[in-house]
mmCIF file of C-alpha atoms in Angstrom:
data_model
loop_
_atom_site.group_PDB
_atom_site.id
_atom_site.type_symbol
_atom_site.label_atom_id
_atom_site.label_comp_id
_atom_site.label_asym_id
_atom_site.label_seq_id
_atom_site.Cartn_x
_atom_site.Cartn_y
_atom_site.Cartn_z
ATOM 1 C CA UNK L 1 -71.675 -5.618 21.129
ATOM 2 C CA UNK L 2 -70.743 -2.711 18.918
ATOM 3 C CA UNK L 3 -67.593 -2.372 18.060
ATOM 4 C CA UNK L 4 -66.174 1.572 18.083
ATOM 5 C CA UNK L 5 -63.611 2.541 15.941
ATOM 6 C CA UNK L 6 -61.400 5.262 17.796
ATOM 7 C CA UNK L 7 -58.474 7.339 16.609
ATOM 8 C CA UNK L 8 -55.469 5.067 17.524
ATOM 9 C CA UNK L 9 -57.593 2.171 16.311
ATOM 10 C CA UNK L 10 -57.707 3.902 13.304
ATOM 11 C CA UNK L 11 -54.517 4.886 12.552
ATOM 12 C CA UNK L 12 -53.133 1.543 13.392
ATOM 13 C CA UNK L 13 -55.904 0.000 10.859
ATOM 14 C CA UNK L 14 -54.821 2.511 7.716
ATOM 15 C CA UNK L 15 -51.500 1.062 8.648
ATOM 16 C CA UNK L 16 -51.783 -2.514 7.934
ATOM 17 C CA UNK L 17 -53.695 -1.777 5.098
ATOM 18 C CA UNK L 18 -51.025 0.752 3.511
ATOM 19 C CA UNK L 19 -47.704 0.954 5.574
ATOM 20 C CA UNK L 20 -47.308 -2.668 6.303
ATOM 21 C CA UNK L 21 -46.818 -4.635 2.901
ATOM 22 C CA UNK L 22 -46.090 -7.822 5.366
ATOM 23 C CA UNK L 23 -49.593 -7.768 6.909
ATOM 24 C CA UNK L 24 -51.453 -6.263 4.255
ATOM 25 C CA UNK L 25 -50.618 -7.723 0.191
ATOM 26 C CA UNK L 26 -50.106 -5.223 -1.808
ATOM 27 C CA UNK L 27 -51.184 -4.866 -5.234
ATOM 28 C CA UNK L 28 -48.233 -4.825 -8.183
ATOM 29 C CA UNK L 29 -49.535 -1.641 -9.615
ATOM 30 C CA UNK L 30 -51.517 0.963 -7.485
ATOM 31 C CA UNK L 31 -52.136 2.990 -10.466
ATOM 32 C CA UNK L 32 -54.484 0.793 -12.010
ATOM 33 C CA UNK L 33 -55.897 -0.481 -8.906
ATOM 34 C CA UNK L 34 -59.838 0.636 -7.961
ATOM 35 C CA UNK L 35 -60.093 1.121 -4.162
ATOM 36 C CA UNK L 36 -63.393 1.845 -4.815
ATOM 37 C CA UNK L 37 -66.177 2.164 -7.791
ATOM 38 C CA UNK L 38 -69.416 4.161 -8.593
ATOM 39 C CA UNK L 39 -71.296 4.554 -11.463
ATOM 40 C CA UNK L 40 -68.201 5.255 -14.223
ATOM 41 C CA UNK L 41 -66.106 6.742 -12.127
ATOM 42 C CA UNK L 42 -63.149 5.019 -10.324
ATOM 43 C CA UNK L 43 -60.480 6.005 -6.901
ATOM 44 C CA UNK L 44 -57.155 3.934 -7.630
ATOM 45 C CA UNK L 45 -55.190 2.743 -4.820
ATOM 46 C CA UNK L 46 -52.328 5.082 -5.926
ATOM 47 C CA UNK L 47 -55.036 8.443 -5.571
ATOM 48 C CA UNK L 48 -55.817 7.264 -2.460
ATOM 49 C CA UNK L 49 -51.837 6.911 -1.087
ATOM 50 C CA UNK L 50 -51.186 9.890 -2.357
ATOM 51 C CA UNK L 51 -53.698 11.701 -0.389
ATOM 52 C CA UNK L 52 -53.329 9.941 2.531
ATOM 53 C CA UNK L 53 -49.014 9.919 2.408
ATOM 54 C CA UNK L 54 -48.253 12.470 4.801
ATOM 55 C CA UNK L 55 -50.178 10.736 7.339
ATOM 56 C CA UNK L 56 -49.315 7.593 6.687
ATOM 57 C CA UNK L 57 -45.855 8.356 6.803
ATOM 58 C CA UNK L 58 -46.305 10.103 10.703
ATOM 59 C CA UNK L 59 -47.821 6.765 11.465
ATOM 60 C CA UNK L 60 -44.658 4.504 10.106
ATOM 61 C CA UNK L 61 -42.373 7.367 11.594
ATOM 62 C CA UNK L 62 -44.578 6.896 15.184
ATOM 63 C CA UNK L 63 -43.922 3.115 14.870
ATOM 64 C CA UNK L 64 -40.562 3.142 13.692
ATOM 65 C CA UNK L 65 -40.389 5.486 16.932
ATOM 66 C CA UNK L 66 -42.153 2.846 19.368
ATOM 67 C CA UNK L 67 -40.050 0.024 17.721
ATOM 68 C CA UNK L 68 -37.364 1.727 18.640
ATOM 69 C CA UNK L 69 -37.479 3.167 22.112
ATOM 70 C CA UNK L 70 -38.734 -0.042 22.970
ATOM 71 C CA UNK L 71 -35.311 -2.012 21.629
ATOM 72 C CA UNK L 72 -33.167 0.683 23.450
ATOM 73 C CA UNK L 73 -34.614 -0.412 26.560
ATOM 74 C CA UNK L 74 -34.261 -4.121 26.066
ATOM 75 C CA UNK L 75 -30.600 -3.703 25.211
ATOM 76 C CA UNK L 76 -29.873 -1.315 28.097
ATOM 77 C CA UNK L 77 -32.102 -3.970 30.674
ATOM 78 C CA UNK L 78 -30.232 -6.792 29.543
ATOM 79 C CA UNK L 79 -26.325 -4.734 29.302
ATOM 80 C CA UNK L 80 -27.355 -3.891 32.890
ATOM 81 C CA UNK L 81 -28.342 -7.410 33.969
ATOM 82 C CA UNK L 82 -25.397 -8.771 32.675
ATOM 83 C CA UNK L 83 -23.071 -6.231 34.212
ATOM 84 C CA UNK L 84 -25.062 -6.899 37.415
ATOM 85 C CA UNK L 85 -24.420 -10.494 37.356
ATOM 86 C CA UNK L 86 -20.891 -10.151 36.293
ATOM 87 C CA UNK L 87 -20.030 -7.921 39.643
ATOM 88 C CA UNK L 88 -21.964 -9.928 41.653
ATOM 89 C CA UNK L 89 -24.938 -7.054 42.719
ATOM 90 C CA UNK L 90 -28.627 -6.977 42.036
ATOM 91 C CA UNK L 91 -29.635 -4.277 38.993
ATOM 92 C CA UNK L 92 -31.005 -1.900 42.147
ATOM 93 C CA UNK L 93 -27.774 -1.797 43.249
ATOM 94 C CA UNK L 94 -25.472 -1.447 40.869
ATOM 95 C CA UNK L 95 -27.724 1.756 39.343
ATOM 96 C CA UNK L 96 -27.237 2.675 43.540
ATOM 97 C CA UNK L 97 -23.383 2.784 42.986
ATOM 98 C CA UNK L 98 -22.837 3.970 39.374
ATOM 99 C CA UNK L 99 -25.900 6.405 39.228
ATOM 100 C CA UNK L 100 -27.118 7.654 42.402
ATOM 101 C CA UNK L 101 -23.904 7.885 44.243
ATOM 102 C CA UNK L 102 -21.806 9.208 41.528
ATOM 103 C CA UNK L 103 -24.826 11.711 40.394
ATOM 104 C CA UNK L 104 -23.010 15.388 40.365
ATOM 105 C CA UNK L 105 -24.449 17.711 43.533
ATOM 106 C CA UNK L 106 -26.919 20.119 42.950
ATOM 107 C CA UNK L 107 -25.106 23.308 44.744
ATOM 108 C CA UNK L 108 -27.088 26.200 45.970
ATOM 109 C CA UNK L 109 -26.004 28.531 43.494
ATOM 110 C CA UNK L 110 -27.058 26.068 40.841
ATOM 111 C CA UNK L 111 -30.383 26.250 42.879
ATOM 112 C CA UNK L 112 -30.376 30.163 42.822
ATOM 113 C CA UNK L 113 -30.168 30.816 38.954
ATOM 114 C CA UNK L 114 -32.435 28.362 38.089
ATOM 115 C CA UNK L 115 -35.080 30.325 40.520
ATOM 116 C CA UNK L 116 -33.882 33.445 39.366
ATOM 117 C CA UNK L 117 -34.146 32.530 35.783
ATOM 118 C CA UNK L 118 -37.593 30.943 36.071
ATOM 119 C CA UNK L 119 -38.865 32.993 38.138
ATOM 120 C CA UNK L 120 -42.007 34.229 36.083
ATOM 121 C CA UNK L 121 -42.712 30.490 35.553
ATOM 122 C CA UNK L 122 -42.635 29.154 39.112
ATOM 123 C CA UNK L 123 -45.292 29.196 41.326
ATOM 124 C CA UNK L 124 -45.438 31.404 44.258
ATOM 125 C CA UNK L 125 -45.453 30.068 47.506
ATOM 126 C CA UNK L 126 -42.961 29.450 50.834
ATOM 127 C CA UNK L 127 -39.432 29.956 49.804
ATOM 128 C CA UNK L 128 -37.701 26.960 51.202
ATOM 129 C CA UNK L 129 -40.486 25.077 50.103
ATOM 130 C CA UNK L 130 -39.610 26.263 46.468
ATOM 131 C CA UNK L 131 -35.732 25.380 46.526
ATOM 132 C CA UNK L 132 -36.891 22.014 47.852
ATOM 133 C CA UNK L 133 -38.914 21.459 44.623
ATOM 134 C CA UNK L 134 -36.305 23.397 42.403
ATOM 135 C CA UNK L 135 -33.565 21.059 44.169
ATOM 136 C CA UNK L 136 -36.002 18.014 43.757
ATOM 137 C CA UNK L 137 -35.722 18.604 39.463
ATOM 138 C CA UNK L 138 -32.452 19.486 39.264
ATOM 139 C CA UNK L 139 -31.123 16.410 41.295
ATOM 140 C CA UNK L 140 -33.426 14.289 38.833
ATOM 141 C CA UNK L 141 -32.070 15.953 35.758
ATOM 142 C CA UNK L 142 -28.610 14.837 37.464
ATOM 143 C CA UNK L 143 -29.388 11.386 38.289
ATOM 144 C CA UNK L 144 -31.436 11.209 34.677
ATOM 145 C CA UNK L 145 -28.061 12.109 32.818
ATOM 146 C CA UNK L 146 -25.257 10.152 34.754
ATOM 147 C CA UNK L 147 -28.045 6.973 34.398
ATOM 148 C CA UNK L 148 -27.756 7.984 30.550
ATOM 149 C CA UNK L 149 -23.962 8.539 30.467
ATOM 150 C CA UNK L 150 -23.700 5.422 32.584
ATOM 151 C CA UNK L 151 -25.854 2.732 30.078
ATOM 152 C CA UNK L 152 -23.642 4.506 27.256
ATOM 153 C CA UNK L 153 -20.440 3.132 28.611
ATOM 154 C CA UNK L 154 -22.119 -0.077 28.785
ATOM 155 C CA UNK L 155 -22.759 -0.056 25.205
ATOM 156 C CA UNK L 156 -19.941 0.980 23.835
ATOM 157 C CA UNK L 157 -17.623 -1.848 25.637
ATOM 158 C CA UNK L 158 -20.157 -4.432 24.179
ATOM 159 C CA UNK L 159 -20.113 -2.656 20.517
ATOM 160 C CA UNK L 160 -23.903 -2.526 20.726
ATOM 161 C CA UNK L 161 -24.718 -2.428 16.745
ATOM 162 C CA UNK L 162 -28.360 -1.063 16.128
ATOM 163 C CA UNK L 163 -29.784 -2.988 12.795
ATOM 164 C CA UNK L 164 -33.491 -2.193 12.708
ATOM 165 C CA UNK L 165 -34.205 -1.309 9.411
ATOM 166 C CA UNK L 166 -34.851 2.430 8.803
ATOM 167 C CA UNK L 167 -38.415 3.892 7.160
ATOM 168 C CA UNK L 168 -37.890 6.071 3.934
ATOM 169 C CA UNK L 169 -39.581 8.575 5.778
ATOM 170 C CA UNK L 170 -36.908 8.678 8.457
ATOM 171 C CA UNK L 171 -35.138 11.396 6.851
ATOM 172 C CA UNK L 172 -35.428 14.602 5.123
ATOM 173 C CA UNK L 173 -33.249 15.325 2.678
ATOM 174 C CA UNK L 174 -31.744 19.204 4.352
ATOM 175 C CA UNK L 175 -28.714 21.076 2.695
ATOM 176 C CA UNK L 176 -26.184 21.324 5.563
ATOM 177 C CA UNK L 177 -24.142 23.506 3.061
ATOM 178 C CA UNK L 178 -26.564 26.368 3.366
ATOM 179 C CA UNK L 179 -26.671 28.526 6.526
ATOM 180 C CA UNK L 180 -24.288 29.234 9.718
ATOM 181 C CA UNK L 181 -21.775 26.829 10.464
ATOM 182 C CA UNK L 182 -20.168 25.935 13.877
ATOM 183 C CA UNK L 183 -17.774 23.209 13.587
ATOM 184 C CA UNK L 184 -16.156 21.557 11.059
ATOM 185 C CA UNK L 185 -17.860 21.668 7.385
ATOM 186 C CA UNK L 186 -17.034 18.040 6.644
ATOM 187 C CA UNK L 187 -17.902 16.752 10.182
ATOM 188 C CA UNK L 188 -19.739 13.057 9.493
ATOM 189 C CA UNK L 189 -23.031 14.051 11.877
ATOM 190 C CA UNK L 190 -24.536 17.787 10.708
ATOM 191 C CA UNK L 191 -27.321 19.287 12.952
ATOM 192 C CA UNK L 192 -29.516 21.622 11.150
ATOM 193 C CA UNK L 193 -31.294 24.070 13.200
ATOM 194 C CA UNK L 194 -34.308 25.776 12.202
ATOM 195 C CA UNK L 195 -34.587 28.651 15.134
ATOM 196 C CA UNK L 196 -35.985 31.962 16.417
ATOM 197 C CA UNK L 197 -34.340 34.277 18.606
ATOM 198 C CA UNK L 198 -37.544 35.175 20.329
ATOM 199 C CA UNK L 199 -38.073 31.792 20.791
ATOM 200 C CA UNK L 200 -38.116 31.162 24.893
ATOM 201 C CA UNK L 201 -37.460 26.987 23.786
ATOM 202 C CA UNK L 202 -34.954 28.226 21.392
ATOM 203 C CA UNK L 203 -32.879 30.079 23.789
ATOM 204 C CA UNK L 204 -33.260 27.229 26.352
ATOM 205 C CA UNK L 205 -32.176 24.407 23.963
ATOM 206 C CA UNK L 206 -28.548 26.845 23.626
ATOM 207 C CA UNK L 207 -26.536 25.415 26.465
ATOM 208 C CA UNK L 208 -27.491 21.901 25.492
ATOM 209 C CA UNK L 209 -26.218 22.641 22.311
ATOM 210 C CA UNK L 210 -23.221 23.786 23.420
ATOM 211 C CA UNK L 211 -22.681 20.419 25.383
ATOM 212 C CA UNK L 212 -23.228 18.532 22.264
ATOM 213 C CA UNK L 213 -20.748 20.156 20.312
ATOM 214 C CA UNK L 214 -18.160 19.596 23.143
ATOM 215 C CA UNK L 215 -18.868 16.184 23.737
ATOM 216 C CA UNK L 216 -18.606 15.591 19.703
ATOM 217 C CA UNK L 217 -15.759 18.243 19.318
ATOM 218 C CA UNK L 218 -14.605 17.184 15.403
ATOM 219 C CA UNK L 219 -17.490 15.029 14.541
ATOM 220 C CA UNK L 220 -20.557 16.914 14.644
ATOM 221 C CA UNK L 221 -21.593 20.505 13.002
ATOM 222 C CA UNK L 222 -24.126 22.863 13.630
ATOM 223 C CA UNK L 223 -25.934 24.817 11.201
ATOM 224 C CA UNK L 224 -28.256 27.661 12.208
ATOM 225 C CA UNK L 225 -31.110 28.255 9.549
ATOM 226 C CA UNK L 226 -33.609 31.418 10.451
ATOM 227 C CA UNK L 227 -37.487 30.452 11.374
ATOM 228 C CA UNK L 228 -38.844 33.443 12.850
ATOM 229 C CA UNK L 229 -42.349 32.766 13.555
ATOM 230 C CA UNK L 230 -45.602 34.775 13.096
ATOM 231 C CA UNK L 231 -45.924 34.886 17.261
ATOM 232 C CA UNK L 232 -42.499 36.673 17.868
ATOM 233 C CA UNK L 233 -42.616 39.768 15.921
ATOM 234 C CA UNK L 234 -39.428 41.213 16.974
ATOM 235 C CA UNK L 235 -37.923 37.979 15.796
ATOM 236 C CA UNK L 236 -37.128 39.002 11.929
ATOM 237 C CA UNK L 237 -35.182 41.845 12.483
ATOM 238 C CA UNK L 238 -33.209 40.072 14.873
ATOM 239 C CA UNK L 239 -32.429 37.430 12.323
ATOM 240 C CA UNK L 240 -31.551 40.111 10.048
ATOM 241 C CA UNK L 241 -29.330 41.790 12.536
ATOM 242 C CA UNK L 242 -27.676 38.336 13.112
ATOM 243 C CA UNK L 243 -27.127 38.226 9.090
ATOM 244 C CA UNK L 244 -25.424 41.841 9.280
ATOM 245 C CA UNK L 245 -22.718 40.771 12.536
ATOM 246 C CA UNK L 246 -22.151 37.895 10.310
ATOM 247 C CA UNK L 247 -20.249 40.377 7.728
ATOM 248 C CA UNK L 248 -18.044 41.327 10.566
ATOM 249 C CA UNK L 249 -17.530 37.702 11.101
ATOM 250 C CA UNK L 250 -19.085 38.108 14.392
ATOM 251 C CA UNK L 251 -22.427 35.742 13.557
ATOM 252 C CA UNK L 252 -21.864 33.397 16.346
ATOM 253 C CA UNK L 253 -21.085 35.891 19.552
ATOM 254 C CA UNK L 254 -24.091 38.016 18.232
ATOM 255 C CA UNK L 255 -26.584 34.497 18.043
ATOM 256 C CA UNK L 256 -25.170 33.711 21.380
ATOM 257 C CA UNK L 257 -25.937 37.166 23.175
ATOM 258 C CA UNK L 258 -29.271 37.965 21.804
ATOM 259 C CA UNK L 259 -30.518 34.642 22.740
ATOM 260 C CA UNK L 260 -28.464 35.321 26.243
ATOM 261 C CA UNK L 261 -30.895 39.076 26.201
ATOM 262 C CA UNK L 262 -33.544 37.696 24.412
ATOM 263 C CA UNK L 263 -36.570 38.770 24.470
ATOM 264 C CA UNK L 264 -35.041 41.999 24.449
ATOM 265 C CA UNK L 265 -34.720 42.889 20.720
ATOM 266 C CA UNK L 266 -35.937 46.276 19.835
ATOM 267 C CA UNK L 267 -34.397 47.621 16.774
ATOM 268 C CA UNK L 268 -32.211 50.176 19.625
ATOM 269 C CA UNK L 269 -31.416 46.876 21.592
ATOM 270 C CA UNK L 270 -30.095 45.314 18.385
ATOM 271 C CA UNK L 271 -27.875 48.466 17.864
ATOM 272 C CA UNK L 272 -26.575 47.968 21.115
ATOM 273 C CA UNK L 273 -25.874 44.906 21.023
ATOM 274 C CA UNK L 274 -23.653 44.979 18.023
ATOM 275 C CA UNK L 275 -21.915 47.825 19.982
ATOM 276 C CA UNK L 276 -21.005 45.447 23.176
ATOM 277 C CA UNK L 277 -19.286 43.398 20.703
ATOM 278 C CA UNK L 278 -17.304 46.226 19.159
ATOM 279 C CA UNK L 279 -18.786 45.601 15.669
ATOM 280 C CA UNK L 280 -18.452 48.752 13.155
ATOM 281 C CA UNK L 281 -21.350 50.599 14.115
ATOM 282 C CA UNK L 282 -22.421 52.820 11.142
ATOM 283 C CA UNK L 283 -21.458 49.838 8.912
ATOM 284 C CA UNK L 284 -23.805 47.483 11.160
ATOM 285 C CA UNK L 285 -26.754 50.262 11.281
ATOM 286 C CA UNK L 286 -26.417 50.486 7.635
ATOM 287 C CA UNK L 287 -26.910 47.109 7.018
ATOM 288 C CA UNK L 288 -29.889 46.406 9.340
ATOM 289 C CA UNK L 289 -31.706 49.640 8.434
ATOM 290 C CA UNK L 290 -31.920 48.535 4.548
ATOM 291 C CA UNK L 291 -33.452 45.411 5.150
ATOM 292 C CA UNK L 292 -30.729 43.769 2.786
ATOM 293 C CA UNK L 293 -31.448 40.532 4.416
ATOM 294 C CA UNK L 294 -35.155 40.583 4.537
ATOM 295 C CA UNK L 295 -35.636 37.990 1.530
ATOM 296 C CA UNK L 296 -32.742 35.538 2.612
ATOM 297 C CA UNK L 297 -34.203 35.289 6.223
ATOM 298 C CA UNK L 298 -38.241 34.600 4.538
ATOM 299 C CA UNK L 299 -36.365 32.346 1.891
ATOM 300 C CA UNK L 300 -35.131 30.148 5.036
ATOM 301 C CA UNK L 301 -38.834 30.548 6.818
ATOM 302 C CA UNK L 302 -40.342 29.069 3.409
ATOM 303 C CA UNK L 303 -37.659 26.181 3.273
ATOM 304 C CA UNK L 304 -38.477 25.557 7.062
ATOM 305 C CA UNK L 305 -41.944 24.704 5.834
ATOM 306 C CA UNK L 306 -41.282 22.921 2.907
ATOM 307 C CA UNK L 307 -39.338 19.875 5.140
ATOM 308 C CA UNK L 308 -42.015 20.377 7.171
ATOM 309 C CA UNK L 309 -40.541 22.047 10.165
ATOM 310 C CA UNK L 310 -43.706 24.057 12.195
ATOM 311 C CA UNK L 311 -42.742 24.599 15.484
ATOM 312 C CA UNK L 312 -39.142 25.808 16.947
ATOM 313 C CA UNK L 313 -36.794 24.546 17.673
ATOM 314 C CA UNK L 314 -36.598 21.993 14.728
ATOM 315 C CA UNK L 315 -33.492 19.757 14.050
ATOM 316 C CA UNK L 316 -32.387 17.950 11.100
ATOM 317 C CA UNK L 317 -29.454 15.340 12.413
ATOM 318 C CA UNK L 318 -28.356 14.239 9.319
ATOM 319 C CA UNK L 319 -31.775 14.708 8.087
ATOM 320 C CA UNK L 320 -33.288 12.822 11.060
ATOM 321 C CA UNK L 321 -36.370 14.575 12.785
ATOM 322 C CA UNK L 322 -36.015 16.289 16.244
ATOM 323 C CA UNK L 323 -38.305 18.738 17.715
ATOM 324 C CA UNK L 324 -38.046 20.735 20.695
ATOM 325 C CA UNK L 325 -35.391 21.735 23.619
ATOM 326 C CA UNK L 326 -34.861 18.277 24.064
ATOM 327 C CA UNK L 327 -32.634 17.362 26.585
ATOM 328 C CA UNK L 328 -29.081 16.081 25.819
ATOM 329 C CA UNK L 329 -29.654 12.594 25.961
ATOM 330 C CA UNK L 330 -31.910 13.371 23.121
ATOM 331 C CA UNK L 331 -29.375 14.427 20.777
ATOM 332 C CA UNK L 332 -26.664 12.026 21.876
ATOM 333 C CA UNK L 333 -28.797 9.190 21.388
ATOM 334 C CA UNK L 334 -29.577 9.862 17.519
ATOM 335 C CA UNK L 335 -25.748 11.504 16.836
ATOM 336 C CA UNK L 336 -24.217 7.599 18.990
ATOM 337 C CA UNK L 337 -26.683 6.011 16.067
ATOM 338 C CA UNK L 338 -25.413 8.298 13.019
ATOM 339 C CA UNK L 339 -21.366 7.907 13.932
ATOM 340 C CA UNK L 340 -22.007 4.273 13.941
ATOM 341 C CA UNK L 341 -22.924 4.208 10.460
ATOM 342 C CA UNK L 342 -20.567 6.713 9.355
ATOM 343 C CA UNK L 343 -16.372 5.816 8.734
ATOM 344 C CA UNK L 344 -15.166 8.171 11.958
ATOM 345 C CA UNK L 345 -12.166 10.795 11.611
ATOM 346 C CA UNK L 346 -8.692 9.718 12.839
#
């Protein structure tokens, strides 16, 4: 029987060989080590890491990842057995009585704006069918975060301490000095976001922000960083005209109300804009038509690519990797980690 050597096979292989030092010994010096030979020419060991690094470092971060998911749910099965036991109930239903019952309501206006705002996204068919569906989600996203908020509790009374050991590649090293800043500057968790107000997962990923940096009120900061992308061409000048509110130390109501319009963002619409939130208009117009900020908002784009960022949104949580309008259990999950490590405020 032939043996075939897929992709996941493969990856796993290259990482015994290079990202597991345990499985695979590891020679002292790399540099002087052949990995292969022919004729009187050599490929050391350290050539061949260095081509291969970025991968092999997506492959440590994926099972670092896997490692790690996997030990969250271990903990929270065996908190939740144990609280279980203690109260006497079976797992089923104590998640009945401290999840599903306590769940908040999905109301019918809650049911209405998410149609309304969706709308070019859902698919046609018999109304009451759709606010069944729409219902359906939002009742899941409910029952989702109070199961979340719920196994949280859980851990803090048993002062769960996560010590799996971290991979160098875990974190990028990101200035949090550079850029916007909501919160406080010296805040022990920073969240650097690399965004694009024409960005549809950008604008969703707002309110969830805005969660976060209640929940954390004191410990956590966000910075905004500009990544307009190629695909959004209306996005650079917004970023610009975000720049010039930010001299009328209005940076943060302007971000907030052309991702609220977005993707309305005509040069006019920017104008306007500025004008709903009283800003100085002739000094705002003057600003925005030079292009004064053209270079700081492509010097951001470049440093988005340098750490590596390609997509939007992309977070940096103390350097830590997050892609995506992830959902808030996303965020509180890797902030819970960082504050652990971190000597808290007073």
């Amino acid at each position: 029987m032939r043996f075939k050597l897929t992709l996941p096979a493969l990856h796993f292989f290259l990482f015994l060989l290079f990202a597991g030092p345990s499985l695979a010994q590891e020679p002292a010096d790399r540099t002087s080590t052949p990995a292969a030979r022919f004729g009187d020419q050599a490929i050391t060991l350290e050539e061949l890491y260095r081509a291969t690094e970025k991968e092999l470092n997506q492959i440590e971060l994926q099972r670092h990842e896997l490692l790690e998911q996997k030990l969250d749910q271990m903990i929270s099965q065996r908190l939740l057995d144990g609280e279980a036991k203690r109260r006497g109930l079976s797992v089923e239903r104590l998640l009945d009585e401290e999840v599903n019952r306590k769940a908040p309501k999905v109301s019918d206006e809650e049911v209405k704006d998410f149609i309304a705002k969706n709308q070019g996204r859902l698919s046609a068919g018999d109304d009451g069918e759709l606010r069944l569906r729409v219902w359906d989600y939002l009742r899941g996203q409910k029952v989702t975060q109070q199961r979340s908020d719920y196994v949280r509790t859980l851990w803090n009374k048993a002062g769960v301490k996560v010590l799996l050991p971290e991979p160098a590649a875990a974190r990028v090293q990101v200035d949090s000095r550079k850029g916007f800043v909501l919160g406080p500057k010296d805040a022990p968790v920073a969240i650097v976001e690399f965004s694009d107000f024409q960005c549809p997962f950008c604008k969703a990923v707002v309110p969830t922000l805005k969660q976060v940096m209640a929940e954390y009120k004191g410990k956590v900061k966000l910075v905004f960083r500009d990544f307009p992308l190629d695909i959004h061409p209306l996005a650079p000048k917004a970023h610009e005209a975000a720049r010039c509110a930010a001299e009328q130390q209005k940076f943060w109501e302007y971000h907030d109300l052309l991702f609220e319009r977005s993707p309305n963002l005509s040069l006019p619409e920017l104008k306007q804009y500025a004008a709903d939130l009283k800003l100085v208009g002739a000094s705002f117009a003057k600003c925005l038509d030079s292009g004064k900020y053209r270079q700081a908002v492509a010097d951001d784009v470049q440093e988005a690519a340098r750490l590596g960022a390609s997509g939007t949104p992309t977070f940096f949580i103390n350097g830590r990797l997050l892609v995506g309008a992830q959902p808030l259990t996303a965020f509180q999950k890797v902030i819970d980690a960082e504050l652990t490590k971190t000597p808290q405020p007073k």
